[in-house]
mmCIF file of N, CA and C in Angstrom:
data_model
loop_
_atom_site.group_PDB
_atom_site.id
_atom_site.type_symbol
_atom_site.label_atom_id
_atom_site.label_comp_id
_atom_site.label_asym_id
_atom_site.label_seq_id
_atom_site.Cartn_x
_atom_site.Cartn_y
_atom_site.Cartn_z
ATOM 1 N N MET Z 25 80.535 85.451 105.594
ATOM 2 C CA MET Z 25 81.975 85.505 105.212
ATOM 3 C C MET Z 25 83.001 85.618 106.503
ATOM 4 N N PHE Z 26 84.180 85.714 106.165
ATOM 5 C CA PHE Z 26 85.012 86.074 107.262
ATOM 6 C C PHE Z 26 85.383 87.560 107.509
ATOM 7 N N SER Z 27 85.415 87.854 108.742
ATOM 8 C CA SER Z 27 85.714 89.298 109.076
ATOM 9 C C SER Z 27 87.270 89.496 109.159
ATOM 10 N N ASN Z 28 87.701 90.502 108.519
ATOM 11 C CA ASN Z 28 89.255 90.629 108.433
ATOM 12 C C ASN Z 28 89.770 90.763 109.824
ATOM 13 N N ALA Z 29 88.934 91.438 110.853
ATOM 14 C CA ALA Z 29 89.461 91.796 112.113
ATOM 15 C C ALA Z 29 89.633 90.332 112.853
ATOM 16 N N SER Z 30 88.892 89.392 112.587
ATOM 17 C CA SER Z 30 88.927 88.226 113.348
ATOM 18 C C SER Z 30 89.764 87.119 112.621
ATOM 19 N N PHE Z 31 89.789 87.141 111.301
ATOM 20 C CA PHE Z 31 90.623 86.119 110.620
ATOM 21 C C PHE Z 31 92.042 86.510 110.546
ATOM 22 N N LEU Z 32 92.437 87.739 110.308
ATOM 23 C CA LEU Z 32 93.728 88.168 110.247
ATOM 24 C C LEU Z 32 94.341 88.692 111.499
ATOM 25 N N SER Z 33 93.929 88.286 112.581
ATOM 26 C CA SER Z 33 94.515 88.779 113.855
ATOM 27 C C SER Z 33 95.750 88.208 114.117
ATOM 28 N N ARG Z 34 96.580 88.904 114.902
ATOM 29 C CA ARG Z 34 97.970 88.659 115.310
ATOM 30 C C ARG Z 34 97.650 87.284 116.233
ATOM 31 N N ALA Z 35 96.924 87.170 117.008
ATOM 32 C CA ALA Z 35 96.871 85.808 117.859
ATOM 33 C C ALA Z 35 96.489 84.486 116.906
ATOM 34 N N ASN Z 36 95.672 84.801 115.910
ATOM 35 C CA ASN Z 36 95.327 83.738 114.937
ATOM 36 C C ASN Z 36 96.620 83.350 114.153
ATOM 37 N N ALA Z 37 97.548 84.575 113.823
ATOM 38 C CA ALA Z 37 98.745 84.363 112.956
ATOM 39 C C ALA Z 37 99.837 83.668 113.947
ATOM 40 N N ASP Z 38 99.745 83.892 115.145
ATOM 41 C CA ASP Z 38 100.731 83.171 116.072
ATOM 42 C C ASP Z 38 100.343 81.749 116.087
ATOM 43 N N SER Z 39 99.048 81.397 116.411
ATOM 44 C CA SER Z 39 98.542 80.058 116.295
ATOM 45 C C SER Z 39 98.985 79.438 115.041
ATOM 46 N N ALA Z 40 98.544 79.956 113.948
ATOM 47 C CA ALA Z 40 99.016 79.361 112.610
ATOM 48 C C ALA Z 40 100.440 79.077 112.563
ATOM 49 N N ALA Z 41 101.286 80.158 112.887
ATOM 50 C CA ALA Z 41 102.667 79.834 112.905
ATOM 51 C C ALA Z 41 103.174 78.682 113.727
ATOM 52 N N ILE Z 42 102.552 78.563 114.853
ATOM 53 C CA ILE Z 42 103.003 77.543 115.685
ATOM 54 C C ILE Z 42 102.513 76.121 115.032
ATOM 55 N N GLY Z 43 101.267 76.092 114.597
ATOM 56 C CA GLY Z 43 100.933 74.872 113.703
ATOM 57 C C GLY Z 43 101.610 74.543 112.635
ATOM 58 N N LEU Z 44 102.142 75.608 111.914
ATOM 59 C CA LEU Z 44 103.064 75.196 110.655
ATOM 60 C C LEU Z 44 104.406 74.792 111.280
ATOM 61 N N SER Z 45 104.966 75.282 112.420
ATOM 62 C CA SER Z 45 106.117 74.724 112.990
ATOM 63 C C SER Z 45 106.011 73.312 113.251
ATOM 64 N N VAL Z 46 104.888 72.856 113.949
ATOM 65 C CA VAL Z 46 104.639 71.582 114.456
ATOM 66 C C VAL Z 46 104.604 70.619 113.091
ATOM 67 N N VAL Z 47 103.869 71.126 112.067
ATOM 68 C CA VAL Z 47 103.749 70.413 110.772
ATOM 69 C C VAL Z 47 105.264 70.057 110.326
ATOM 70 N N CYS Z 48 106.163 71.166 110.272
ATOM 71 C CA CYS Z 48 107.512 70.971 109.947
ATOM 72 C C CYS Z 48 108.196 69.874 110.731
ATOM 73 N N LEU Z 49 108.082 70.022 112.074
ATOM 74 C CA LEU Z 49 108.651 69.079 112.870
ATOM 75 C C LEU Z 49 108.195 67.641 112.788
ATOM 76 N N VAL Z 50 106.851 67.457 112.630
ATOM 77 C CA VAL Z 50 106.333 66.191 112.362
ATOM 78 C C VAL Z 50 106.802 65.691 111.055
ATOM 79 N N HIS Z 51 106.797 66.466 110.043
ATOM 80 C CA HIS Z 51 107.316 66.041 108.728
ATOM 81 C C HIS Z 51 108.753 65.609 108.707
ATOM 82 N N CYS Z 52 109.690 66.264 109.438
ATOM 83 C CA CYS Z 52 111.015 65.800 109.619
ATOM 84 C C CYS Z 52 111.239 64.636 110.392
ATOM 85 N N LEU Z 53 110.539 64.520 111.473
ATOM 86 C CA LEU Z 53 110.842 63.427 112.297
ATOM 87 C C LEU Z 53 109.926 62.051 111.936
ATOM 88 N N LEU Z 54 108.831 62.270 111.416
ATOM 89 C CA LEU Z 54 108.118 61.147 110.981
ATOM 90 C C LEU Z 54 108.212 60.622 109.716
ATOM 91 N N LEU Z 55 108.665 61.363 108.735
ATOM 92 C CA LEU Z 55 108.757 60.997 107.409
ATOM 93 C C LEU Z 55 109.820 59.771 107.311
ATOM 94 N N PRO Z 56 110.873 59.908 107.828
ATOM 95 C CA PRO Z 56 111.836 58.692 107.588
ATOM 96 C C PRO Z 56 111.303 57.303 108.181
ATOM 97 N N VAL Z 57 110.430 57.551 109.269
ATOM 98 C CA VAL Z 57 109.881 56.305 109.908
ATOM 99 C C VAL Z 57 108.808 55.808 108.836
ATOM 100 N N ALA Z 58 107.943 56.717 108.383
ATOM 101 C CA ALA Z 58 106.904 56.310 107.364
ATOM 102 C C ALA Z 58 107.411 55.705 106.154
ATOM 103 N N LEU Z 59 108.632 56.199 105.677
ATOM 104 C CA LEU Z 59 109.147 55.725 104.372
ATOM 105 C C LEU Z 59 109.690 54.397 104.636
ATOM 106 N N VAL Z 60 110.204 53.957 105.855
ATOM 107 C CA VAL Z 60 110.606 52.700 106.192
ATOM 108 C C VAL Z 60 109.353 51.708 106.344
ATOM 109 N N LEU Z 61 108.458 52.094 106.982
ATOM 110 C CA LEU Z 61 107.226 51.210 107.151
ATOM 111 C C LEU Z 61 106.275 51.221 106.000
ATOM 112 N N PHE Z 62 106.114 52.260 105.307
ATOM 113 C CA PHE Z 62 105.407 52.280 104.181
ATOM 114 C C PHE Z 62 105.989 52.818 102.990
ATOM 115 N N PRO Z 63 106.902 52.082 102.254
ATOM 116 C CA PRO Z 63 107.621 52.583 101.202
ATOM 117 C C PRO Z 63 106.802 52.660 99.911
ATOM 118 N N SER Z 64 105.623 53.371 100.006
ATOM 119 C CA SER Z 64 104.859 53.533 98.845
ATOM 120 C C SER Z 64 105.143 54.796 98.083
ATOM 121 N N VAL Z 65 104.531 54.922 96.863
ATOM 122 C CA VAL Z 65 104.755 56.163 96.223
ATOM 123 C C VAL Z 65 104.241 57.277 96.813
ATOM 124 N N LEU Z 66 102.994 57.170 97.559
ATOM 125 C CA LEU Z 66 102.400 58.206 98.193
ATOM 126 C C LEU Z 66 103.400 58.835 99.412
ATOM 127 N N VAL Z 67 103.730 57.924 100.243
ATOM 128 C CA VAL Z 67 104.756 58.478 101.260
ATOM 129 C C VAL Z 67 106.038 59.190 100.648
ATOM 130 N N SER Z 68 106.722 58.586 99.714
ATOM 131 C CA SER Z 68 107.795 59.046 98.985
ATOM 132 C C SER Z 68 107.396 60.389 98.463
ATOM 133 N N TYR Z 69 106.275 60.722 97.824
ATOM 134 C CA TYR Z 69 105.843 61.895 97.286
ATOM 135 C C TYR Z 69 106.079 63.037 98.460
ATOM 136 N N PHE Z 70 105.757 62.800 99.503
ATOM 137 C CA PHE Z 70 106.036 63.815 100.581
ATOM 138 C C PHE Z 70 107.421 64.065 101.001
ATOM 139 N N ALA Z 71 108.307 63.182 100.663
ATOM 140 C CA ALA Z 71 109.810 63.367 100.795
ATOM 141 C C ALA Z 71 110.400 64.238 99.819
ATOM 142 N N GLN Z 72 109.696 64.834 98.813
ATOM 143 C CA GLN Z 72 110.178 65.649 97.807
ATOM 144 C C GLN Z 72 110.645 66.948 98.480
ATOM 145 N N GLU Z 73 111.666 67.558 97.774
ATOM 146 C CA GLU Z 73 112.106 68.869 98.497
ATOM 147 C C GLU Z 73 110.983 70.061 98.290
ATOM 148 N N TRP Z 74 110.105 69.897 97.316
ATOM 149 C CA TRP Z 74 109.115 71.087 97.140
ATOM 150 C C TRP Z 74 108.083 70.948 98.396
ATOM 151 N N VAL Z 75 108.049 69.925 99.102
ATOM 152 C CA VAL Z 75 107.231 69.950 100.367
ATOM 153 C C VAL Z 75 107.903 70.902 101.332
ATOM 154 N N HIS Z 76 109.119 70.792 101.538
ATOM 155 C CA HIS Z 76 109.846 71.753 102.551
ATOM 156 C C HIS Z 76 109.628 73.054 102.004
ATOM 157 N N GLN Z 77 110.014 73.370 100.765
ATOM 158 C CA GLN Z 77 109.875 74.701 100.170
ATOM 159 C C GLN Z 77 108.481 75.393 100.441
ATOM 160 N N LEU Z 78 107.502 74.519 100.100
ATOM 161 C CA LEU Z 78 106.036 75.167 100.277
ATOM 162 C C LEU Z 78 105.723 75.323 101.739
ATOM 163 N N ALA Z 79 106.184 74.507 102.559
ATOM 164 C CA ALA Z 79 105.820 74.758 104.032
ATOM 165 C C ALA Z 79 106.608 76.015 104.379
ATOM 166 N N VAL Z 80 107.832 76.310 104.014
ATOM 167 C CA VAL Z 80 108.586 77.484 104.299
ATOM 168 C C VAL Z 80 107.838 78.719 103.682
ATOM 169 N N MET Z 81 107.317 78.576 102.377
ATOM 170 C CA MET Z 81 106.803 79.918 101.825
ATOM 171 C C MET Z 81 105.465 80.133 102.706
ATOM 172 N N PHE Z 82 104.760 79.234 103.364
ATOM 173 C CA PHE Z 82 103.689 79.613 104.193
ATOM 174 C C PHE Z 82 104.139 80.049 105.500
ATOM 175 N N ALA Z 83 105.135 79.532 106.158
ATOM 176 C CA ALA Z 83 105.572 79.651 107.451
ATOM 177 C C ALA Z 83 106.161 81.116 107.682
ATOM 178 N N VAL Z 84 107.138 81.472 106.708
ATOM 179 C CA VAL Z 84 107.845 82.924 106.934
ATOM 180 C C VAL Z 84 106.940 83.919 106.932
ATOM 181 N N PRO Z 85 105.975 84.242 105.981
ATOM 182 C CA PRO Z 85 105.104 85.441 105.977
ATOM 183 C C PRO Z 85 104.227 85.326 107.177
ATOM 184 N N VAL Z 86 103.545 84.185 107.582
ATOM 185 C CA VAL Z 86 102.716 84.062 108.714
ATOM 186 C C VAL Z 86 103.454 84.542 109.943
ATOM 187 N N SER Z 87 104.726 83.909 110.107
ATOM 188 C CA SER Z 87 105.567 84.234 111.201
ATOM 189 C C SER Z 87 105.885 85.749 111.433
ATOM 190 N N MET Z 88 106.429 86.380 110.244
ATOM 191 C CA MET Z 88 106.704 87.649 110.344
ATOM 192 C C MET Z 88 105.680 88.486 110.492
ATOM 193 N N PHE Z 89 104.486 88.166 110.058
ATOM 194 C CA PHE Z 89 103.292 89.097 110.216
ATOM 195 C C PHE Z 89 102.780 89.128 111.837
ATOM 196 N N ALA Z 90 102.808 87.853 112.539
ATOM 197 C CA ALA Z 90 102.439 87.830 113.839
ATOM 198 C C ALA Z 90 103.525 88.458 114.671
ATOM 199 N N LEU Z 91 104.739 88.179 114.353
ATOM 200 C CA LEU Z 91 105.909 88.713 115.310
ATOM 201 C C LEU Z 91 105.904 90.273 115.100
ATOM 202 N N THR Z 92 105.851 90.831 113.982
ATOM 203 C CA THR Z 92 105.943 92.180 113.905
ATOM 204 C C THR Z 92 104.777 92.796 114.558
ATOM 205 N N MET Z 93 103.523 92.286 114.368
ATOM 206 C CA MET Z 93 102.420 92.870 115.005
ATOM 207 C C MET Z 93 102.539 92.889 116.396
ATOM 208 N N GLY Z 94 102.936 91.775 117.107
ATOM 209 C CA GLY Z 94 103.104 91.520 118.445
ATOM 210 C C GLY Z 94 104.169 92.578 118.917
ATOM 211 N N CYS Z 95 105.321 92.615 118.274
ATOM 212 C CA CYS Z 95 106.399 93.476 118.886
ATOM 213 C C CYS Z 95 106.044 94.945 118.591
ATOM 214 N N GLY Z 96 105.228 95.337 117.658
ATOM 215 C CA GLY Z 96 104.657 96.647 117.461
ATOM 216 C C GLY Z 96 103.724 97.048 118.705
ATOM 217 N N SER Z 97 103.275 96.119 119.409
ATOM 218 C CA SER Z 97 102.349 96.292 120.564
ATOM 219 C C SER Z 97 103.083 96.239 121.805
ATOM 220 N N HIS Z 98 103.963 95.259 122.050
ATOM 221 C CA HIS Z 98 104.537 95.002 123.288
ATOM 222 C C HIS Z 98 106.020 95.458 123.386
ATOM 223 N N LYS Z 99 106.652 95.871 122.215
ATOM 224 C CA LYS Z 99 107.901 96.343 122.244
ATOM 225 C C LYS Z 99 109.068 95.474 122.829
ATOM 226 N N ARG Z 100 108.796 94.220 122.885
ATOM 227 C CA ARG Z 100 109.657 93.080 123.372
ATOM 228 C C ARG Z 100 110.538 92.660 121.949
ATOM 229 N N PHE Z 101 111.474 93.370 121.636
ATOM 230 C CA PHE Z 101 112.104 93.036 120.174
ATOM 231 C C PHE Z 101 112.924 91.761 120.193
ATOM 232 N N TRP Z 102 113.379 91.187 121.432
ATOM 233 C CA TRP Z 102 113.967 89.963 121.448
ATOM 234 C C TRP Z 102 113.064 88.975 120.949
ATOM 235 N N ILE Z 103 111.971 88.945 121.045
ATOM 236 C CA ILE Z 103 110.928 87.929 120.650
ATOM 237 C C ILE Z 103 110.989 87.910 119.016
ATOM 238 N N LEU Z 104 111.117 89.132 118.406
ATOM 239 C CA LEU Z 104 111.198 89.168 116.965
ATOM 240 C C LEU Z 104 112.507 88.690 116.531
ATOM 241 N N ALA Z 105 113.653 88.991 117.234
ATOM 242 C CA ALA Z 105 114.858 88.585 116.905
ATOM 243 C C ALA Z 105 114.925 86.943 117.072
ATOM 244 N N LEU Z 106 114.274 86.418 118.118
ATOM 245 C CA LEU Z 106 114.269 84.912 118.153
ATOM 246 C C LEU Z 106 113.604 84.311 116.959
ATOM 247 N N GLY Z 107 112.503 84.927 116.550
ATOM 248 C CA GLY Z 107 111.870 84.404 115.518
ATOM 249 C C GLY Z 107 112.514 84.426 114.216
ATOM 250 N N VAL Z 108 113.263 85.585 114.026
ATOM 251 C CA VAL Z 108 114.035 85.716 112.723
ATOM 252 C C VAL Z 108 115.222 84.862 112.693
ATOM 253 N N LEU Z 109 115.871 84.581 113.929
ATOM 254 C CA LEU Z 109 117.032 83.469 114.020
ATOM 255 C C LEU Z 109 116.380 82.125 113.457
ATOM 256 N N GLY Z 110 115.098 81.687 114.106
ATOM 257 C CA GLY Z 110 114.551 80.418 113.670
ATOM 258 C C GLY Z 110 114.294 80.386 112.207
ATOM 259 N N ILE Z 111 113.772 81.481 111.644
ATOM 260 C CA ILE Z 111 113.571 81.627 110.144
ATOM 261 C C ILE Z 111 114.818 81.314 109.389
ATOM 262 N N ALA Z 112 115.931 82.102 109.852
ATOM 263 C CA ALA Z 112 117.080 82.177 109.139
ATOM 264 C C ALA Z 112 117.823 80.618 109.174
ATOM 265 N N ILE Z 113 117.617 79.900 110.359
ATOM 266 C CA ILE Z 113 117.986 78.552 110.449
ATOM 267 C C ILE Z 113 117.145 77.733 109.519
ATOM 268 N N LEU Z 114 115.892 77.955 109.490
ATOM 269 C CA LEU Z 114 115.066 77.092 108.510
ATOM 270 C C LEU Z 114 115.389 77.356 107.081
ATOM 271 N N LEU Z 115 115.694 78.557 106.821
ATOM 272 C CA LEU Z 115 115.942 78.847 105.373
ATOM 273 C C LEU Z 115 117.253 78.451 104.866
ATOM 274 N N PHE Z 116 118.294 78.284 105.856
ATOM 275 C CA PHE Z 116 119.619 78.051 105.460
ATOM 276 C C PHE Z 116 119.881 76.949 104.658
ATOM 277 N N PRO Z 117 119.330 75.639 104.899
ATOM 278 C CA PRO Z 117 119.535 74.499 104.069
ATOM 279 C C PRO Z 117 118.947 74.598 102.613
ATOM 280 N N LEU Z 118 117.844 75.447 102.472
ATOM 281 C CA LEU Z 118 117.212 75.680 101.296
ATOM 282 C C LEU Z 118 118.138 76.570 100.396
ATOM 283 N N LEU Z 119 118.500 77.559 100.960
ATOM 284 C CA LEU Z 119 119.468 78.519 100.179
ATOM 285 C C LEU Z 119 120.749 78.069 99.847
ATOM 286 N N VAL Z 120 121.463 77.146 100.640
ATOM 287 C CA VAL Z 120 122.717 76.696 100.603
ATOM 288 C C VAL Z 120 122.637 75.320 99.833
ATOM 289 N N GLY Z 121 121.515 74.676 100.006
ATOM 290 C CA GLY Z 121 121.460 73.436 99.211
ATOM 291 C C GLY Z 121 122.140 72.178 99.884
ATOM 292 N N THR Z 122 122.443 72.300 101.237
ATOM 293 C CA THR Z 122 123.025 71.284 102.087
ATOM 294 C C THR Z 122 121.963 70.283 102.670
ATOM 295 N N GLU Z 123 121.908 69.153 101.933
ATOM 296 C CA GLU Z 123 120.737 68.111 102.403
ATOM 297 C C GLU Z 123 121.080 67.502 103.714
ATOM 298 N N ALA Z 124 122.545 67.533 103.918
ATOM 299 C CA ALA Z 124 122.990 66.705 105.203
ATOM 300 C C ALA Z 124 122.490 67.454 106.543
ATOM 301 N N LEU Z 125 122.268 68.666 106.462
ATOM 302 C CA LEU Z 125 121.925 69.464 107.638
ATOM 303 C C LEU Z 125 120.379 69.751 107.604
ATOM 304 N N GLU Z 126 119.817 69.536 106.606
ATOM 305 C CA GLU Z 126 118.309 70.054 106.396
ATOM 306 C C GLU Z 126 117.579 69.396 107.522
ATOM 307 N N THR Z 127 117.532 68.236 107.805
ATOM 308 C CA THR Z 127 116.585 67.713 108.958
ATOM 309 C C THR Z 127 116.889 68.416 110.283
ATOM 310 N N PRO Z 128 118.294 68.364 110.841
ATOM 311 C CA PRO Z 128 118.390 68.952 112.062
ATOM 312 C C PRO Z 128 118.334 70.421 112.098
ATOM 313 N N MET Z 129 118.460 71.132 111.008
ATOM 314 C CA MET Z 129 118.397 72.512 110.980
ATOM 315 C C MET Z 129 116.896 72.835 110.898
ATOM 316 N N THR Z 130 116.018 72.020 110.398
ATOM 317 C CA THR Z 130 114.706 72.385 110.161
ATOM 318 C C THR Z 130 114.010 72.158 111.635
ATOM 319 N N ILE Z 131 114.536 71.004 112.306
ATOM 320 C CA ILE Z 131 113.964 70.766 113.662
ATOM 321 C C ILE Z 131 114.255 72.008 114.640
ATOM 322 N N VAL Z 132 115.526 72.363 114.525
ATOM 323 C CA VAL Z 132 115.990 73.461 115.513
ATOM 324 C C VAL Z 132 115.222 74.915 115.091
ATOM 325 N N GLY Z 133 115.250 75.085 113.826
ATOM 326 C CA GLY Z 133 114.533 76.424 113.265
ATOM 327 C C GLY Z 133 113.013 76.291 113.636
ATOM 328 N N ALA Z 134 112.228 75.326 113.232
ATOM 329 C CA ALA Z 134 111.032 75.348 113.532
ATOM 330 C C ALA Z 134 110.587 75.306 115.166
ATOM 331 N N SER Z 135 111.550 74.809 115.875
ATOM 332 C CA SER Z 135 111.465 74.796 117.287
ATOM 333 C C SER Z 135 111.496 76.257 117.916
ATOM 334 N N ILE Z 136 112.516 76.846 117.319
ATOM 335 C CA ILE Z 136 112.806 78.266 117.612
ATOM 336 C C ILE Z 136 111.617 79.148 117.491
ATOM 337 N N ILE Z 137 111.269 78.937 116.060
ATOM 338 C CA ILE Z 137 110.104 79.828 115.570
ATOM 339 C C ILE Z 137 108.724 79.537 116.566
ATOM 340 N N ALA Z 138 108.562 78.247 116.869
ATOM 341 C CA ALA Z 138 107.418 77.960 117.574
ATOM 342 C C ALA Z 138 107.627 78.635 119.031
ATOM 343 N N ALA Z 139 108.700 78.587 119.610
ATOM 344 C CA ALA Z 139 109.124 79.272 120.911
ATOM 345 C C ALA Z 139 108.841 80.772 120.927
ATOM 346 N N SER Z 140 109.108 81.376 119.739
ATOM 347 C CA SER Z 140 109.093 82.897 119.606
ATOM 348 C C SER Z 140 107.699 83.220 119.542
ATOM 349 N N HIS Z 141 106.889 82.305 118.963
ATOM 350 C CA HIS Z 141 105.360 82.704 118.885
ATOM 351 C C HIS Z 141 104.811 82.364 120.202
ATOM 352 N N ILE Z 142 105.136 81.449 120.922
ATOM 353 C CA ILE Z 142 104.469 81.155 122.347
ATOM 354 C C ILE Z 142 104.906 82.352 123.199
ATOM 355 N N ALA Z 143 106.203 82.808 123.207
ATOM 356 C CA ALA Z 143 106.603 83.971 123.819
ATOM 357 C C ALA Z 143 105.752 85.219 123.440
ATOM 358 N N ASN Z 144 105.592 85.298 122.067
ATOM 359 C CA ASN Z 144 104.820 86.473 121.603
ATOM 360 C C ASN Z 144 103.321 86.445 122.226
ATOM 361 N N MET Z 145 102.702 85.217 122.054
ATOM 362 C CA MET Z 145 101.364 85.098 122.438
ATOM 363 C C MET Z 145 101.261 85.457 124.113
ATOM 364 N N ARG Z 146 102.109 84.827 124.868
ATOM 365 C CA ARG Z 146 102.078 85.157 126.262
ATOM 366 C C ARG Z 146 102.446 86.459 126.702
ATOM 367 N N THR Z 147 103.326 87.045 125.952
ATOM 368 C CA THR Z 147 103.530 88.580 126.304
ATOM 369 C C THR Z 147 102.360 89.473 125.967
ATOM 370 N N CYS Z 148 101.809 89.288 124.788
ATOM 371 C CA CYS Z 148 100.677 90.137 124.423
ATOM 372 C C CYS Z 148 99.564 89.726 125.484
ATOM 373 N N ARG Z 149 99.285 88.532 125.811
ATOM 374 C CA ARG Z 149 98.250 88.211 126.784
ATOM 375 C C ARG Z 149 98.432 88.908 128.083
ATOM 376 N N SER Z 150 99.740 88.757 128.617
ATOM 377 C CA SER Z 150 100.139 89.403 129.979
ATOM 378 C C SER Z 150 100.051 90.895 129.938
ATOM 379 N N LEU Z 151 100.328 91.606 128.831
ATOM 380 C CA LEU Z 151 100.278 93.005 128.761
ATOM 381 C C LEU Z 151 98.978 93.579 128.336
ATOM 382 N N ASP Z 152 98.141 92.641 127.796
ATOM 383 C CA ASP Z 152 96.776 92.954 127.336
ATOM 384 C C ASP Z 152 96.902 93.889 126.208
ATOM 385 N N CYS Z 153 97.935 93.518 125.124
ATOM 386 C CA CYS Z 153 98.162 94.368 123.884
ATOM 387 C C CYS Z 153 97.451 93.704 122.692
ATOM 388 N N HIS Z 154 96.494 93.042 122.874
ATOM 389 C CA HIS Z 154 95.824 92.466 121.696
ATOM 390 C C HIS Z 154 95.352 93.552 120.662
ATOM 391 N N SER Z 155 95.691 93.296 119.434
ATOM 392 C CA SER Z 155 95.379 94.280 118.428
ATOM 393 C C SER Z 155 94.112 93.682 117.485
ATOM 394 N N PRO Z 156 93.431 94.600 117.115
ATOM 395 C CA PRO Z 156 92.320 94.072 116.445
ATOM 396 C C PRO Z 156 92.572 93.574 115.036
ATOM 397 N N SER Z 157 93.874 93.891 114.464
ATOM 398 C CA SER Z 157 94.131 93.474 113.111
ATOM 399 C C SER Z 157 95.517 92.738 113.043
#
């Protein structure tokens, strides 16, 4: 099976959070094009609000885990603050219910989250602060 030390590492969580951010970006940028090119039930199914909510439910805990683990090691708290800013921007349209700003705010928020995880990974790598868990 999986070893907890290898599966739940901070580096894996950073990579997963970057991947989830990219999925959010692709979803927001390509879904409108896909709906125009392929106006089928299957494509419109992914335009539902629950898809965004589900992605956020995965992205937020993974991001917070990786960023807090990294900051606990390298003490560069601006990286955590940058990630929290991205998460706040990502959550704002869901909490307020403003659909007009959902796509641009998701793009900005997901980009900031990805940038914070890249900074987290690079900082941990340069300071050799890899944690086993």
